[in-house]
Amino acid sequence: MQTVSEAQKIEYTTELNVYIEDFFTLQIKKAAEISPYYEALWQEISRLIHAGGKRLRPRLTILAYQALGGNDVKSILPIAVAQEFIHLAMLIHDDIIDRDDVRYGVDNISGSFKKIYKQYVSNEQDRKHYADSAAILAGDLMLSSAYQLIAEANVDAQTILEVQRIFGRGIFEVVGGEFIDTESAFRELGDIRSEAVARYKTASYTFMVPMTVGALLAGASKADQAYIKEFAENIGIAFQLQDDIIGVFGNEAVTGKSTTGDIREGKRTFMIEQFYELASEDQSQTFHEFFGNQNVTANDAENVRSLLVESGAKQKTELAIAAYEKRARAAIENVELAEAAKNMLEEFILIATKRVK
Amino acid sequence: MQTVSEAQKIEYTTELNVYIEDFFTLQIKKAAEISPYYEALWQEISRLIHAGGKRLRPRLTILAYQALGGNDVKSILPIAVAQEFIHLAMLIHDDIIDRDDVRYGVDNISGSFKKIYKQYVSNEQDRKHYADSAAILAGDLMLSSAYQLIAEANVDAQTILEVQRIFGRGIFEVVGGEFIDTESAFRELGDIRSEAVARYKTASYTFMVPMTVGALLAGASKADQAYIKEFAENIGIAFQLQDDIIGVFGNEAVTGKSTTGDIREGKRTFMIEQFYELASEDQSQTFHEFFGNQNVTANDAENVRSLLVESGAKQKTELAIAAYEKRARAAIENVELAEAAKNMLEEFILIATKRVK
């Protein structure tokens, strides 16, 4: 098994981005044959995908592929990129649902078309509606394109269909997680807990699908695929819980994101659920004054943080992360891996669970 | 080549519906494992697809398949059903874009969730937003499911990937047509004509994709596939132009649809474009009083119809339909077909172009 040098990793990032760029160049050209307006829609999607994204999912596919002994990354690039496309599709639709206009620090599809339509539609609500309509269609295009890309990989047709099956299951789960998350904003979902949302909204299509697919493409046995999947699921949930902590306790200068946003929004994460279980009546009462309050000050936010620490909610979340991490390690120990592969996965565990941004 | 008896046709309709029902039973069960709320979303989609739809696209796949000599309809049923799923996906998203709550005479996804959410969300605009959000996700599920179904067909993997490629191109085109159509509601699209919308929004994924796929699955040569595609494209445009005529001149008692709706809405169809080219200044002026006027009376609508006849716009549309029909026949004459197959296609031409509902 080959060791992957840093230089090769960088090369794949470039290749991923070149692949994405070539894809959009071609689609924009094809769209122009239908209409310059359709061309403009594709250009907006291209602009957005080039504006950001850490290409986490494609990298995870390549990581699992290499860790399990795959050595022809070029042949599977389209499948790696497809993971990014489905992610973008979900983000575009998610932003409509969350009524967000910004993504990666730039206008998303809705945000951009709101500006484009300004000269045509004077009524603000109508303008938003048409901009959202463009975004609905843009998401559909990325969803369909993801499947198309998978089919383009230079691997045998039977394997491609198996990849699509895993991929489809991921979409089924992420949409489920997204739907529960959306409904939880306005209705009491009883037994639904943030852990389920973390599992289905994040762990499934961000970790399990890309890594399982990578293992499959490397020719891993069914058993090893299952272990990789279990590894990815546990790391994925740990990643999400860590994300929840960073959302409240992170260093704004490092994360580039507001750390009062989640408090202002009253976002019900795993850590918040722990708080409700652990807090005294007094603590809960103080908490409610600030949590979900649109006008929280920096001081109020600091109070919330203290309560999360004092109640033990933060610690319990950290313990949960450690437990998921342990389960992930246990799963991967069942797989026979070269030393280099073990190091790759170990490095990844640290990035996912110890990160501060 | 076999002649297809009426009994067999009916059997396939039943099989299509059984296949759809089985699919949803399974998905609803899987969704329930994630959450009862997710289960409810799947149940709403199931309710909608069972409420209506003529299964036109699956039938066209089977029609082309049989006409080109295919004789194992069962093996291709999932691919036929996939045509219906992508159609439903587009309808669900189209209804959000058109702000419609009703489809097949029943609540669509948005319409239904508006009612479900009534007890949770008091603000009407928020309620609409969340209901639309559910519909966005429902459309995504159907789009992904369509690709999944194609992969389930009992044909070789290489052919499945080829079907997906044709299918993806259809989605690319229908989204383009839909986007142009959406933008044409509020901006002057210059060179964009209704014919392009008819081609991309209707002909492509309603006729060309299902029939080309059917021919491919029957093992037709590349040349024959191309002829079938040309046939389907021309019939598809003829079908849409006929639809535009029915929308204004149809018999409400027969069509079940209002014949003043298109006039009230000011829908810019091919026939209306012909009117603008042919009409005198006087005719145009009178026309503008009523066309696109939300308050048109039955009398006003009758005036509009008279103007469309007197100007020659209706006749020119009928001539265009005849021309497309002729081109369709010419295309199909290049294909060697059994007598029974010719009769099937001839019957289809009549249904598509001479229909009154």
PDB file of C-alpha atoms in Angstrom, chain A residues 8-265:
ATOM      1  CA  GLN A   8      -0.261  14.109  -3.719  1.00  0.00           C
ATOM      2  CA  LYS A   9      -3.017  15.359  -1.427  1.00  0.00           C
ATOM      3  CA  ILE A  10      -2.599  18.843  -2.807  1.00  0.00           C
ATOM      4  CA  GLU A  11      -2.630  17.458  -6.308  1.00  0.00           C
ATOM      5  CA  TYR A  12      -6.015  15.834  -5.708  1.00  0.00           C
ATOM      6  CA  THR A  13      -7.456  19.074  -4.402  1.00  0.00           C
ATOM      7  CA  THR A  14      -6.371  20.730  -7.604  1.00  0.00           C
ATOM      8  CA  GLU A  15      -7.738  17.869  -9.654  1.00  0.00           C
ATOM      9  CA  LEU A  16     -11.057  18.015  -7.830  1.00  0.00           C
ATOM     10  CA  ASN A  17     -11.353  21.704  -8.565  1.00  0.00           C
ATOM     11  CA  VAL A  18     -10.250  21.307 -12.178  1.00  0.00           C
ATOM     12  CA  TYR A  19     -12.829  18.564 -12.604  1.00  0.00           C
ATOM     13  CA  ILE A  20     -15.541  20.802 -11.152  1.00  0.00           C
ATOM     14  CA  GLU A  21     -14.490  23.700 -13.336  1.00  0.00           C
ATOM     15  CA  ASP A  22     -14.493  21.602 -16.507  1.00  0.00           C
ATOM     16  CA  PHE A  23     -17.917  20.244 -15.661  1.00  0.00           C
ATOM     17  CA  PHE A  24     -19.382  23.717 -15.279  1.00  0.00           C
ATOM     18  CA  THR A  25     -17.711  25.051 -18.409  1.00  0.00           C
ATOM     19  CA  LEU A  26     -19.436  22.318 -20.384  1.00  0.00           C
ATOM     20  CA  GLN A  27     -22.837  22.711 -18.709  1.00  0.00           C
ATOM     21  CA  ILE A  28     -22.782  26.475 -19.132  1.00  0.00           C
ATOM     22  CA  LYS A  29     -22.082  25.983 -22.823  1.00  0.00           C
ATOM     23  CA  LYS A  30     -24.950  23.499 -23.154  1.00  0.00           C
ATOM     24  CA  ALA A  31     -27.295  25.790 -21.238  1.00  0.00           C
ATOM     25  CA  ALA A  32     -26.363  28.670 -23.560  1.00  0.00           C
ATOM     26  CA  GLU A  33     -27.635  26.560 -26.461  1.00  0.00           C
ATOM     27  CA  ILE A  34     -31.063  26.588 -24.809  1.00  0.00           C
ATOM     28  CA  SER A  35     -31.092  30.221 -23.672  1.00  0.00           C
ATOM     29  CA  PRO A  36     -28.793  32.950 -22.328  1.00  0.00           C
ATOM     30  CA  TYR A  37     -31.070  33.104 -19.285  1.00  0.00           C
ATOM     31  CA  TYR A  38     -30.553  29.448 -18.537  1.00  0.00           C
ATOM     32  CA  GLU A  39     -26.825  30.007 -19.062  1.00  0.00           C
ATOM     33  CA  ALA A  40     -27.009  32.686 -16.350  1.00  0.00           C
ATOM     34  CA  LEU A  41     -28.546  30.204 -13.898  1.00  0.00           C
ATOM     35  CA  TRP A  42     -25.677  27.764 -14.448  1.00  0.00           C
ATOM     36  CA  GLN A  43     -23.156  30.551 -14.079  1.00  0.00           C
ATOM     37  CA  GLU A  44     -24.608  31.410 -10.697  1.00  0.00           C
ATOM     38  CA  ILE A  45     -24.287  27.811  -9.519  1.00  0.00           C
ATOM     39  CA  SER A  46     -20.701  27.726 -10.793  1.00  0.00           C
ATOM     40  CA  ARG A  47     -19.911  30.975  -9.023  1.00  0.00           C
ATOM     41  CA  LEU A  48     -21.280  29.580  -5.765  1.00  0.00           C
ATOM     42  CA  ILE A  49     -19.414  26.261  -5.823  1.00  0.00           C
ATOM     43  CA  HIS A  50     -16.156  28.034  -6.615  1.00  0.00           C
ATOM     44  CA  ALA A  51     -16.730  30.556  -3.811  1.00  0.00           C
ATOM     45  CA  GLY A  52     -16.179  28.049  -1.050  1.00  0.00           C
ATOM     46  CA  GLY A  53     -16.582  24.621   0.351  1.00  0.00           C
ATOM     47  CA  LYS A  54     -13.758  22.639   1.841  1.00  0.00           C
ATOM     48  CA  ARG A  55     -14.492  19.736  -0.505  1.00  0.00           C
ATOM     49  CA  LEU A  56     -14.743  17.694   2.700  1.00  0.00           C
ATOM     50  CA  ARG A  57     -16.932  14.981   1.195  1.00  0.00           C
ATOM     51  CA  PRO A  58     -14.853  14.347  -1.946  1.00  0.00           C
ATOM     52  CA  ARG A  59     -11.777  14.224   0.267  1.00  0.00           C
ATOM     53  CA  LEU A  60     -13.417  11.662   2.524  1.00  0.00           C
ATOM     54  CA  THR A  61     -14.173   9.462  -0.472  1.00  0.00           C
ATOM     55  CA  ILE A  62     -10.551   9.699  -1.567  1.00  0.00           C
ATOM     56  CA  LEU A  63      -9.338   9.173   2.018  1.00  0.00           C
ATOM     57  CA  ALA A  64     -11.332   5.958   2.477  1.00  0.00           C
ATOM     58  CA  TYR A  65     -10.418   4.815  -1.035  1.00  0.00           C
ATOM     59  CA  GLN A  66      -6.702   5.232  -0.359  1.00  0.00           C
ATOM     60  CA  ALA A  67      -6.866   3.870   3.190  1.00  0.00           C
ATOM     61  CA  LEU A  68      -8.474   0.694   1.859  1.00  0.00           C
ATOM     62  CA  GLY A  69      -5.822   0.295  -0.787  1.00  0.00           C
ATOM     63  CA  GLY A  70      -7.267   2.078  -3.822  1.00  0.00           C
ATOM     64  CA  ASN A  71      -4.552   3.526  -6.039  1.00  0.00           C
ATOM     65  CA  ASP A  72      -6.260   5.044  -9.075  1.00  0.00           C
ATOM     66  CA  VAL A  73      -7.818   8.180  -7.664  1.00  0.00           C
ATOM     67  CA  LYS A  74      -8.284   9.654 -11.122  1.00  0.00           C
ATOM     68  CA  SER A  75     -10.750   6.920 -12.082  1.00  0.00           C
ATOM     69  CA  ILE A  76     -13.012   7.729  -9.148  1.00  0.00           C
ATOM     70  CA  LEU A  77     -12.779  11.537  -9.243  1.00  0.00           C
ATOM     71  CA  PRO A  78     -16.302  11.972 -10.714  1.00  0.00           C
ATOM     72  CA  ILE A  79     -17.754   9.976  -7.815  1.00  0.00           C
ATOM     73  CA  ALA A  80     -15.788  12.070  -5.309  1.00  0.00           C
ATOM     74  CA  VAL A  81     -17.040  15.276  -6.937  1.00  0.00           C
ATOM     75  CA  ALA A  82     -20.610  13.935  -6.912  1.00  0.00           C
ATOM     76  CA  GLN A  83     -20.468  14.025  -3.102  1.00  0.00           C
ATOM     77  CA  GLU A  84     -19.800  17.761  -3.315  1.00  0.00           C
ATOM     78  CA  PHE A  85     -22.648  18.245  -5.792  1.00  0.00           C
ATOM     79  CA  ILE A  86     -25.255  16.550  -3.654  1.00  0.00           C
ATOM     80  CA  HIS A  87     -24.005  18.643  -0.756  1.00  0.00           C
ATOM     81  CA  LEU A  88     -24.417  21.825  -2.804  1.00  0.00           C
ATOM     82  CA  ALA A  89     -27.909  20.711  -3.878  1.00  0.00           C
ATOM     83  CA  MET A  90     -28.908  20.261  -0.258  1.00  0.00           C
ATOM     84  CA  LEU A  91     -27.283  23.553   0.781  1.00  0.00           C
ATOM     85  CA  ILE A  92     -29.094  25.483  -1.930  1.00  0.00           C
ATOM     86  CA  HIS A  93     -32.458  24.033  -0.890  1.00  0.00           C
ATOM     87  CA  ASP A  94     -31.579  24.289   2.802  1.00  0.00           C
ATOM     88  CA  ASP A  95     -30.848  28.007   2.396  1.00  0.00           C
ATOM     89  CA  ILE A  96     -34.328  28.542   0.934  1.00  0.00           C
ATOM     90  CA  ILE A  97     -35.810  26.693   3.892  1.00  0.00           C
ATOM     91  CA  ASP A  98     -33.687  28.709   6.358  1.00  0.00           C
ATOM     92  CA  ARG A  99     -34.389  31.961   4.460  1.00  0.00           C
ATOM     93  CA  ASP A 100     -30.653  32.633   4.150  1.00  0.00           C
ATOM     94  CA  ASP A 101     -29.225  34.732   1.326  1.00  0.00           C
ATOM     95  CA  VAL A 102     -25.556  34.178   2.046  1.00  0.00           C
ATOM     96  CA  ARG A 103     -23.348  31.095   1.763  1.00  0.00           C
ATOM     97  CA  TYR A 104     -19.543  30.884   1.838  1.00  0.00           C
ATOM     98  CA  GLY A 105     -19.606  34.614   2.594  1.00  0.00           C
ATOM     99  CA  VAL A 106     -21.160  35.451  -0.791  1.00  0.00           C
ATOM    100  CA  ASP A 107     -24.676  35.656  -2.202  1.00  0.00           C
ATOM    101  CA  ASN A 108     -26.211  32.221  -2.574  1.00  0.00           C
ATOM    102  CA  ILE A 109     -28.553  31.481  -5.496  1.00  0.00           C
ATOM    103  CA  SER A 110     -31.593  33.181  -3.928  1.00  0.00           C
ATOM    104  CA  GLY A 111     -29.495  36.114  -2.762  1.00  0.00           C
ATOM    105  CA  SER A 112     -27.985  36.658  -6.174  1.00  0.00           C
ATOM    106  CA  PHE A 113     -31.242  36.405  -8.105  1.00  0.00           C
ATOM    107  CA  LYS A 114     -32.909  38.821  -5.710  1.00  0.00           C
ATOM    108  CA  LYS A 115     -30.413  41.383  -6.966  1.00  0.00           C
ATOM    109  CA  ILE A 116     -30.700  40.353 -10.616  1.00  0.00           C
ATOM    110  CA  TYR A 117     -34.506  40.594 -10.480  1.00  0.00           C
ATOM    111  CA  LYS A 118     -34.523  43.967  -8.754  1.00  0.00           C
ATOM    112  CA  GLN A 119     -35.010  45.836 -12.016  1.00  0.00           C
ATOM    113  CA  TYR A 120     -37.875  43.589 -13.130  1.00  0.00           C
ATOM    114  CA  VAL A 121     -39.923  42.919 -10.013  1.00  0.00           C
ATOM    115  CA  SER A 122     -40.744  45.827  -7.752  1.00  0.00           C
ATOM    116  CA  ASN A 123     -42.720  43.903  -5.135  1.00  0.00           C
ATOM    117  CA  GLU A 124     -40.191  42.574  -2.634  1.00  0.00           C
ATOM    118  CA  GLN A 125     -42.136  39.461  -1.731  1.00  0.00           C
ATOM    119  CA  ASP A 126     -42.618  38.516  -5.372  1.00  0.00           C
ATOM    120  CA  ARG A 127     -38.936  39.119  -6.021  1.00  0.00           C
ATOM    121  CA  LYS A 128     -38.005  36.779  -3.185  1.00  0.00           C
ATOM    122  CA  HIS A 129     -40.424  34.214  -4.568  1.00  0.00           C
ATOM    123  CA  TYR A 130     -38.877  34.253  -8.044  1.00  0.00           C
ATOM    124  CA  ALA A 131     -35.350  34.206  -6.622  1.00  0.00           C
ATOM    125  CA  ASP A 132     -36.271  31.189  -4.490  1.00  0.00           C
ATOM    126  CA  SER A 133     -37.789  29.579  -7.582  1.00  0.00           C
ATOM    127  CA  ALA A 134     -34.453  29.914  -9.385  1.00  0.00           C
ATOM    128  CA  ALA A 135     -32.779  28.337  -6.359  1.00  0.00           C
ATOM    129  CA  ILE A 136     -35.230  25.408  -6.292  1.00  0.00           C
ATOM    130  CA  LEU A 137     -34.350  24.659  -9.904  1.00  0.00           C
ATOM    131  CA  ALA A 138     -30.622  25.134  -9.266  1.00  0.00           C
ATOM    132  CA  GLY A 139     -30.773  22.556  -6.474  1.00  0.00           C
ATOM    133  CA  ASP A 140     -32.600  20.131  -8.769  1.00  0.00           C
ATOM    134  CA  LEU A 141     -29.859  20.537 -11.350  1.00  0.00           C
ATOM    135  CA  MET A 142     -27.133  19.733  -8.835  1.00  0.00           C
ATOM    136  CA  LEU A 143     -29.029  16.713  -7.520  1.00  0.00           C
ATOM    137  CA  SER A 144     -29.451  15.298 -11.012  1.00  0.00           C
ATOM    138  CA  SER A 145     -25.858  16.211 -11.933  1.00  0.00           C
ATOM    139  CA  ALA A 146     -24.562  14.278  -8.930  1.00  0.00           C
ATOM    140  CA  TYR A 147     -26.135  11.087 -10.253  1.00  0.00           C
ATOM    141  CA  GLN A 148     -24.823  11.864 -13.729  1.00  0.00           C
ATOM    142  CA  LEU A 149     -21.280  12.303 -12.428  1.00  0.00           C
ATOM    143  CA  ILE A 150     -21.330   8.977 -10.614  1.00  0.00           C
ATOM    144  CA  ALA A 151     -22.216   7.319 -13.903  1.00  0.00           C
ATOM    145  CA  GLU A 152     -19.194   8.958 -15.539  1.00  0.00           C
ATOM    146  CA  ALA A 153     -16.596   7.317 -13.300  1.00  0.00           C
ATOM    147  CA  ASN A 154     -14.140   5.016 -14.966  1.00  0.00           C
ATOM    148  CA  VAL A 155     -15.176   1.920 -13.022  1.00  0.00           C
ATOM    149  CA  ASP A 156     -17.381  -0.990 -14.009  1.00  0.00           C
ATOM    150  CA  ALA A 157     -21.104  -0.362 -14.475  1.00  0.00           C
ATOM    151  CA  GLN A 158     -22.140  -2.790 -11.724  1.00  0.00           C
ATOM    152  CA  THR A 159     -20.036  -0.904  -9.155  1.00  0.00           C
ATOM    153  CA  ILE A 160     -21.472   2.410 -10.322  1.00  0.00           C
ATOM    154  CA  LEU A 161     -24.987   1.146  -9.642  1.00  0.00           C
ATOM    155  CA  GLU A 162     -23.906   0.005  -6.184  1.00  0.00           C
ATOM    156  CA  VAL A 163     -22.438   3.463  -5.511  1.00  0.00           C
ATOM    157  CA  GLN A 164     -25.714   5.030  -6.611  1.00  0.00           C
ATOM    158  CA  ARG A 165     -27.641   2.773  -4.255  1.00  0.00           C
ATOM    159  CA  ILE A 166     -25.549   3.895  -1.275  1.00  0.00           C
ATOM    160  CA  PHE A 167     -25.814   7.447  -2.501  1.00  0.00           C
ATOM    161  CA  GLY A 168     -29.600   7.242  -2.789  1.00  0.00           C
ATOM    162  CA  ARG A 169     -29.888   5.889   0.733  1.00  0.00           C
ATOM    163  CA  GLY A 170     -27.812   8.885   1.879  1.00  0.00           C
ATOM    164  CA  ILE A 171     -30.196  11.301   0.191  1.00  0.00           C
ATOM    165  CA  PHE A 172     -33.146   9.493   1.757  1.00  0.00           C
ATOM    166  CA  GLU A 173     -31.566   9.966   5.193  1.00  0.00           C
ATOM    167  CA  VAL A 174     -30.335  13.525   4.804  1.00  0.00           C
ATOM    168  CA  VAL A 175     -33.744  14.675   3.566  1.00  0.00           C
ATOM    169  CA  GLY A 176     -35.288  12.933   6.564  1.00  0.00           C
ATOM    170  CA  GLY A 177     -32.897  14.733   8.905  1.00  0.00           C
ATOM    171  CA  GLU A 178     -33.505  18.023   7.177  1.00  0.00           C
ATOM    172  CA  PHE A 179     -37.271  17.586   7.359  1.00  0.00           C
ATOM    173  CA  ILE A 180     -37.187  16.763  11.091  1.00  0.00           C
ATOM    174  CA  ASP A 181     -34.874  19.727  11.656  1.00  0.00           C
ATOM    175  CA  THR A 182     -37.227  22.036   9.768  1.00  0.00           C
ATOM    176  CA  GLU A 183     -40.307  20.872  11.635  1.00  0.00           C
ATOM    177  CA  SER A 184     -38.535  21.082  14.991  1.00  0.00           C
ATOM    178  CA  ALA A 185     -38.429  24.855  14.524  1.00  0.00           C
ATOM    179  CA  PHE A 186     -42.174  25.126  15.119  1.00  0.00           C
ATOM    180  CA  ARG A 187     -43.539  21.910  16.552  1.00  0.00           C
ATOM    181  CA  GLU A 188     -42.693  19.749  19.540  1.00  0.00           C
ATOM    182  CA  LEU A 189     -41.357  16.575  17.981  1.00  0.00           C
ATOM    183  CA  GLY A 190     -41.743  14.391  21.032  1.00  0.00           C
ATOM    184  CA  ASP A 191     -39.171  11.646  20.897  1.00  0.00           C
ATOM    185  CA  ILE A 192     -37.115  13.284  18.183  1.00  0.00           C
ATOM    186  CA  ARG A 193     -33.765  14.299  19.594  1.00  0.00           C
ATOM    187  CA  SER A 194     -30.929  16.331  18.208  1.00  0.00           C
ATOM    188  CA  GLU A 195     -28.887  13.141  18.092  1.00  0.00           C
ATOM    189  CA  ALA A 196     -31.191  11.776  15.397  1.00  0.00           C
ATOM    190  CA  VAL A 197     -30.850  14.994  13.425  1.00  0.00           C
ATOM    191  CA  ALA A 198     -27.034  14.784  13.782  1.00  0.00           C
ATOM    192  CA  ARG A 199     -27.129  11.190  12.590  1.00  0.00           C
ATOM    193  CA  TYR A 200     -29.365  11.733   9.595  1.00  0.00           C
ATOM    194  CA  LYS A 201     -28.606  15.301   8.631  1.00  0.00           C
ATOM    195  CA  THR A 202     -24.830  15.200   9.020  1.00  0.00           C
ATOM    196  CA  ALA A 203     -23.339  11.798   9.701  1.00  0.00           C
ATOM    197  CA  SER A 204     -25.139  10.028   6.882  1.00  0.00           C
ATOM    198  CA  TYR A 205     -24.340  11.946   3.744  1.00  0.00           C
ATOM    199  CA  THR A 206     -21.320  13.855   4.990  1.00  0.00           C
ATOM    200  CA  PHE A 207     -19.371  10.938   6.417  1.00  0.00           C
ATOM    201  CA  MET A 208     -20.994   7.556   5.900  1.00  0.00           C
ATOM    202  CA  VAL A 209     -21.808   7.834   2.222  1.00  0.00           C
ATOM    203  CA  PRO A 210     -18.505   9.349   1.027  1.00  0.00           C
ATOM    204  CA  MET A 211     -16.403   6.920   3.076  1.00  0.00           C
ATOM    205  CA  THR A 212     -18.434   3.785   2.381  1.00  0.00           C
ATOM    206  CA  VAL A 213     -18.352   4.596  -1.305  1.00  0.00           C
ATOM    207  CA  GLY A 214     -14.591   5.145  -1.156  1.00  0.00           C
ATOM    208  CA  ALA A 215     -14.117   1.767   0.524  1.00  0.00           C
ATOM    209  CA  LEU A 216     -16.373   0.060  -2.015  1.00  0.00           C
ATOM    210  CA  LEU A 217     -14.422   1.598  -4.890  1.00  0.00           C
ATOM    211  CA  ALA A 218     -11.158   0.391  -3.364  1.00  0.00           C
ATOM    212  CA  GLY A 219     -12.519  -3.132  -3.551  1.00  0.00           C
ATOM    213  CA  ALA A 220     -13.011  -3.546   0.202  1.00  0.00           C
ATOM    214  CA  SER A 221     -14.968  -6.573   1.397  1.00  0.00           C
ATOM    215  CA  LYS A 222     -18.592  -6.167   2.527  1.00  0.00           C
ATOM    216  CA  ALA A 223     -17.428  -6.594   6.111  1.00  0.00           C
ATOM    217  CA  ASP A 224     -14.790  -3.885   5.790  1.00  0.00           C
ATOM    218  CA  GLN A 225     -17.303  -1.574   4.102  1.00  0.00           C
ATOM    219  CA  ALA A 226     -19.581  -2.072   7.083  1.00  0.00           C
ATOM    220  CA  TYR A 227     -16.766  -1.243   9.537  1.00  0.00           C
ATOM    221  CA  ILE A 228     -15.855   1.866   7.581  1.00  0.00           C
ATOM    222  CA  LYS A 229     -19.495   2.865   7.605  1.00  0.00           C
ATOM    223  CA  GLU A 230     -19.703   2.376  11.370  1.00  0.00           C
ATOM    224  CA  PHE A 231     -16.496   4.355  11.787  1.00  0.00           C
ATOM    225  CA  ALA A 232     -17.855   7.182   9.641  1.00  0.00           C
ATOM    226  CA  GLU A 233     -21.204   7.285  11.400  1.00  0.00           C
ATOM    227  CA  ASN A 234     -19.637   7.655  14.834  1.00  0.00           C
ATOM    228  CA  ILE A 235     -17.077  10.198  13.702  1.00  0.00           C
ATOM    229  CA  GLY A 236     -19.875  12.069  11.917  1.00  0.00           C
ATOM    230  CA  ILE A 237     -21.975  12.381  15.050  1.00  0.00           C
ATOM    231  CA  ALA A 238     -18.892  13.380  17.073  1.00  0.00           C
ATOM    232  CA  PHE A 239     -18.146  15.982  14.411  1.00  0.00           C
ATOM    233  CA  GLN A 240     -21.673  17.421  14.700  1.00  0.00           C
ATOM    234  CA  LEU A 241     -21.568  17.557  18.519  1.00  0.00           C
ATOM    235  CA  GLN A 242     -18.206  19.304  18.318  1.00  0.00           C
ATOM    236  CA  ASP A 243     -19.778  21.694  15.824  1.00  0.00           C
ATOM    237  CA  ASP A 244     -22.521  22.478  18.353  1.00  0.00           C
ATOM    238  CA  ILE A 245     -19.909  23.305  20.997  1.00  0.00           C
ATOM    239  CA  ILE A 246     -17.945  25.499  18.598  1.00  0.00           C
ATOM    240  CA  GLY A 247     -21.173  27.269  17.645  1.00  0.00           C
ATOM    241  CA  VAL A 248     -21.483  28.542  21.228  1.00  0.00           C
ATOM    242  CA  PHE A 249     -17.960  28.404  22.685  1.00  0.00           C
ATOM    243  CA  GLY A 250     -15.860  28.920  19.544  1.00  0.00           C
ATOM    244  CA  ASN A 251     -13.451  31.779  19.040  1.00  0.00           C
ATOM    245  CA  GLU A 252     -15.049  34.136  16.522  1.00  0.00           C
ATOM    246  CA  ALA A 253     -11.632  35.297  15.342  1.00  0.00           C
ATOM    247  CA  VAL A 254     -10.785  31.681  14.480  1.00  0.00           C
ATOM    248  CA  THR A 255     -14.125  30.356  13.218  1.00  0.00           C
ATOM    249  CA  GLY A 256     -15.190  33.465  11.310  1.00  0.00           C
ATOM    250  CA  LYS A 257     -18.724  32.783  12.554  1.00  0.00           C
ATOM    251  CA  SER A 258     -20.752  34.574  15.217  1.00  0.00           C
ATOM    252  CA  THR A 259     -20.889  32.683  18.508  1.00  0.00           C
ATOM    253  CA  THR A 260     -24.109  34.358  19.576  1.00  0.00           C
ATOM    254  CA  GLY A 261     -26.055  33.227  16.473  1.00  0.00           C
ATOM    255  CA  ASP A 262     -26.979  29.795  17.827  1.00  0.00           C
ATOM    256  CA  ILE A 263     -27.920  31.351  21.193  1.00  0.00           C
ATOM    257  CA  ARG A 264     -30.035  34.058  19.584  1.00  0.00           C
ATOM    258  CA  GLU A 265     -31.731  31.484  17.343  1.00  0.00           C
TER     259      GLU A 265
END
